[in-house]
XYZ file of C-alpha atoms in Angstrom:
198
model
C -50.805 124.116 -78.736
C -47.868 123.228 -76.578
C -50.094 121.847 -73.784
C -51.879 119.622 -76.435
C -48.465 118.492 -77.761
C -47.245 117.804 -74.196
C -50.364 115.718 -73.433
C -49.920 113.678 -76.620
C -46.265 113.092 -75.894
C -47.032 112.162 -72.270
C -49.660 109.723 -73.542
C -47.100 108.096 -75.902
C -44.559 107.818 -73.134
C -47.116 106.440 -70.679
C -48.360 103.929 -73.217
C -44.770 102.777 -73.920
C -44.180 102.490 -70.186
C -47.316 100.396 -69.830
C -45.957 98.009 -72.448
C -42.599 97.897 -70.695
C -43.948 97.476 -67.171
C -47.015 95.380 -68.054
C -45.688 93.143 -70.756
C -41.989 93.195 -71.530
C -40.596 92.932 -68.007
C -42.964 90.131 -66.921
C -42.257 88.375 -70.241
C -38.528 88.563 -69.492
C -39.138 87.210 -66.006
C -41.160 84.342 -67.484
C -38.378 83.632 -70.008
C -35.798 83.515 -67.213
C -38.085 81.302 -65.206
C -38.329 78.869 -68.092
C -34.531 78.791 -68.291
C -34.363 78.053 -64.563
C -32.631 81.325 -63.768
C -35.504 83.273 -62.147
C -35.700 83.482 -58.424
C -37.930 86.574 -58.445
C -41.302 84.915 -58.967
C -42.544 81.282 -58.819
C -44.740 79.509 -61.348
C -47.985 80.242 -59.527
C -47.267 83.953 -59.415
C -46.379 83.996 -63.107
C -49.437 82.057 -64.222
C -51.666 84.168 -62.019
C -50.176 87.353 -63.410
C -50.613 86.325 -67.058
C -54.222 85.305 -66.362
C -55.067 88.586 -64.685
C -53.055 90.548 -67.314
C -55.006 88.928 -70.151
C -58.383 89.532 -68.562
C -57.476 93.077 -67.539
C -56.117 93.919 -70.957
C -59.208 92.499 -72.700
C -61.544 94.543 -70.485
C -59.494 97.694 -70.722
C -59.375 97.410 -74.563
C -63.072 96.772 -74.699
C -63.797 99.926 -72.715
C -60.914 102.061 -73.918
C -63.278 104.550 -75.505
C -64.602 105.340 -72.031
C -61.384 104.898 -70.028
C -59.416 107.263 -72.195
C -61.495 110.128 -70.841
C -60.258 109.429 -67.359
C -57.557 111.906 -66.380
C -54.150 110.254 -66.215
C -55.585 106.908 -67.398
C -52.255 105.724 -68.932
C -50.491 106.418 -65.632
C -53.162 104.626 -63.641
C -52.868 101.664 -65.980
C -49.054 101.734 -65.563
C -49.372 101.729 -61.760
C -51.963 98.929 -61.912
C -49.770 96.587 -63.978
C -46.764 97.348 -61.770
C -48.872 96.454 -58.693
C -50.000 93.251 -60.486
C -46.579 91.688 -61.160
C -44.303 93.202 -58.518
C -43.494 90.307 -56.236
C -43.647 92.357 -52.986
C -47.240 93.422 -53.678
C -48.426 90.268 -55.569
C -51.471 92.168 -56.766
C -52.336 89.508 -59.308
C -52.454 86.867 -56.574
C -54.683 89.072 -54.377
C -56.997 90.036 -57.213
C -57.235 86.377 -58.342
C -57.867 84.813 -54.920
C -60.304 87.462 -53.708
C -62.350 88.063 -56.867
C -61.459 86.407 -60.140
C -61.363 82.857 -58.792
C -64.919 83.015 -57.597
C -66.170 84.616 -60.828
C -64.316 82.128 -63.039
C -65.497 79.116 -61.102
C -69.077 80.339 -61.437
C -68.879 80.722 -65.228
C -66.451 77.844 -65.897
C -69.158 75.395 -67.236
C -70.339 77.929 -69.794
C -66.746 78.725 -70.819
C -66.023 74.974 -71.211
C -68.992 74.653 -73.596
C -67.795 77.601 -75.738
C -64.193 76.353 -75.708
C -65.373 72.837 -76.739
C -67.337 74.348 -79.580
C -64.407 76.435 -80.621
C -62.063 73.366 -80.648
C -64.596 71.400 -82.683
C -64.834 74.264 -85.208
C -61.000 74.461 -85.376
C -60.806 70.710 -85.925
C -63.360 71.015 -88.788
C -61.386 73.813 -90.353
C -58.114 71.826 -90.025
C -59.796 68.748 -91.629
C -61.148 70.742 -94.522
C -57.750 72.305 -95.042
C -56.099 68.834 -95.098
C -58.758 67.634 -97.599
C -58.212 70.678 -99.800
C -54.472 70.146 -99.743
C -54.861 66.405 -100.373
C -57.058 66.835 -103.486
C -54.571 68.807 -105.545
C -51.785 66.508 -104.428
C -53.803 63.465 -105.418
C -54.738 65.147 -108.797
C -51.044 65.956 -109.402
C -50.086 62.423 -108.399
C -52.782 61.013 -110.723
C -51.487 63.178 -113.613
C -47.923 62.026 -112.919
C -49.084 58.418 -112.881
C -51.006 58.938 -116.147
C -47.925 60.416 -117.739
C -45.845 57.613 -116.400
C -48.295 54.908 -117.484
C -47.541 55.044 -121.255
C -43.841 54.754 -120.540
C -44.612 51.766 -118.340
C -46.641 50.177 -121.177
C -43.790 50.850 -123.595
C -41.373 49.292 -121.071
C -43.752 46.310 -120.669
C -44.007 45.930 -124.452
C -40.245 46.160 -124.900
C -39.745 43.765 -122.011
C -42.200 41.268 -123.481
C -40.545 41.602 -126.895
C -37.174 41.072 -125.406
C -38.451 38.146 -123.298
C -39.972 36.573 -126.388
C -36.714 37.065 -128.284
C -34.823 35.546 -125.378
C -37.192 32.619 -125.319
C -36.725 32.065 -129.076
C -32.972 32.190 -128.699
C -33.114 29.727 -125.847
C -35.208 27.393 -128.006
C -32.769 27.732 -130.913
C -29.802 27.099 -128.614
C -31.453 24.010 -127.151
C -32.172 22.758 -130.674
C -28.594 23.429 -131.662
C -27.397 21.624 -128.519
C -29.665 18.642 -129.426
C -28.381 18.675 -132.983
C -24.779 18.960 -131.846
C -25.341 16.168 -129.335
C -26.933 13.862 -131.894
C -24.000 13.806 -134.292
C -21.534 13.198 -131.501
C -23.316 10.024 -130.473
C -23.006 8.402 -133.857
C -19.366 9.358 -133.881
C -18.873 7.689 -130.601
C -20.700 4.605 -131.931
C -18.507 4.748 -134.976
C -15.529 4.947 -132.792
C -16.799 2.015 -130.775
C -17.458 0.084 -133.912
C -13.987 0.821 -135.166
C -12.602 -0.103 -131.808
C -14.538 -3.313 -131.565
C -13.176 -5.067 -134.698
C -9.695 -4.506 -133.720
């Protein structure tokens, strides 16, 4: 019982150490590099590490059901990730230049095809999502315009009524002005007539 418990605890500790050594410390180094404060590794080493880390992690996860039967597998994995990123060993650079580069160059055209298809699929999904979001927005906008349309008609009717009333008032005022102007002329004539005989 105690041996089994010890093995499980050792596995948990080793798995946590793998995350610390394999992911968290290199992530911190990358963060410091992005801030311009890292002198431990250069960009090529960091990019090579993350490429090898991703491939290694994908392969180890795919075959975890077999690898877990290896004695001390978590510790081997821990030592491997430490060897990969530690600048003095530059394991990621060695593994990449000696093996991975040749393999990736050989299968690069096929990968490019699959990546292109994936991007096309993602673009289609994004376009459908935008269409789906645009339709309810257009329907809501149409409903708002339909609700606003009667108010606009009422405003137009009240505006045309007030315009007609204003036009009628203007006509009445112009008639009054003409009527007021007509009597003044005869008065002036009367005044002239009165002024003439004298």
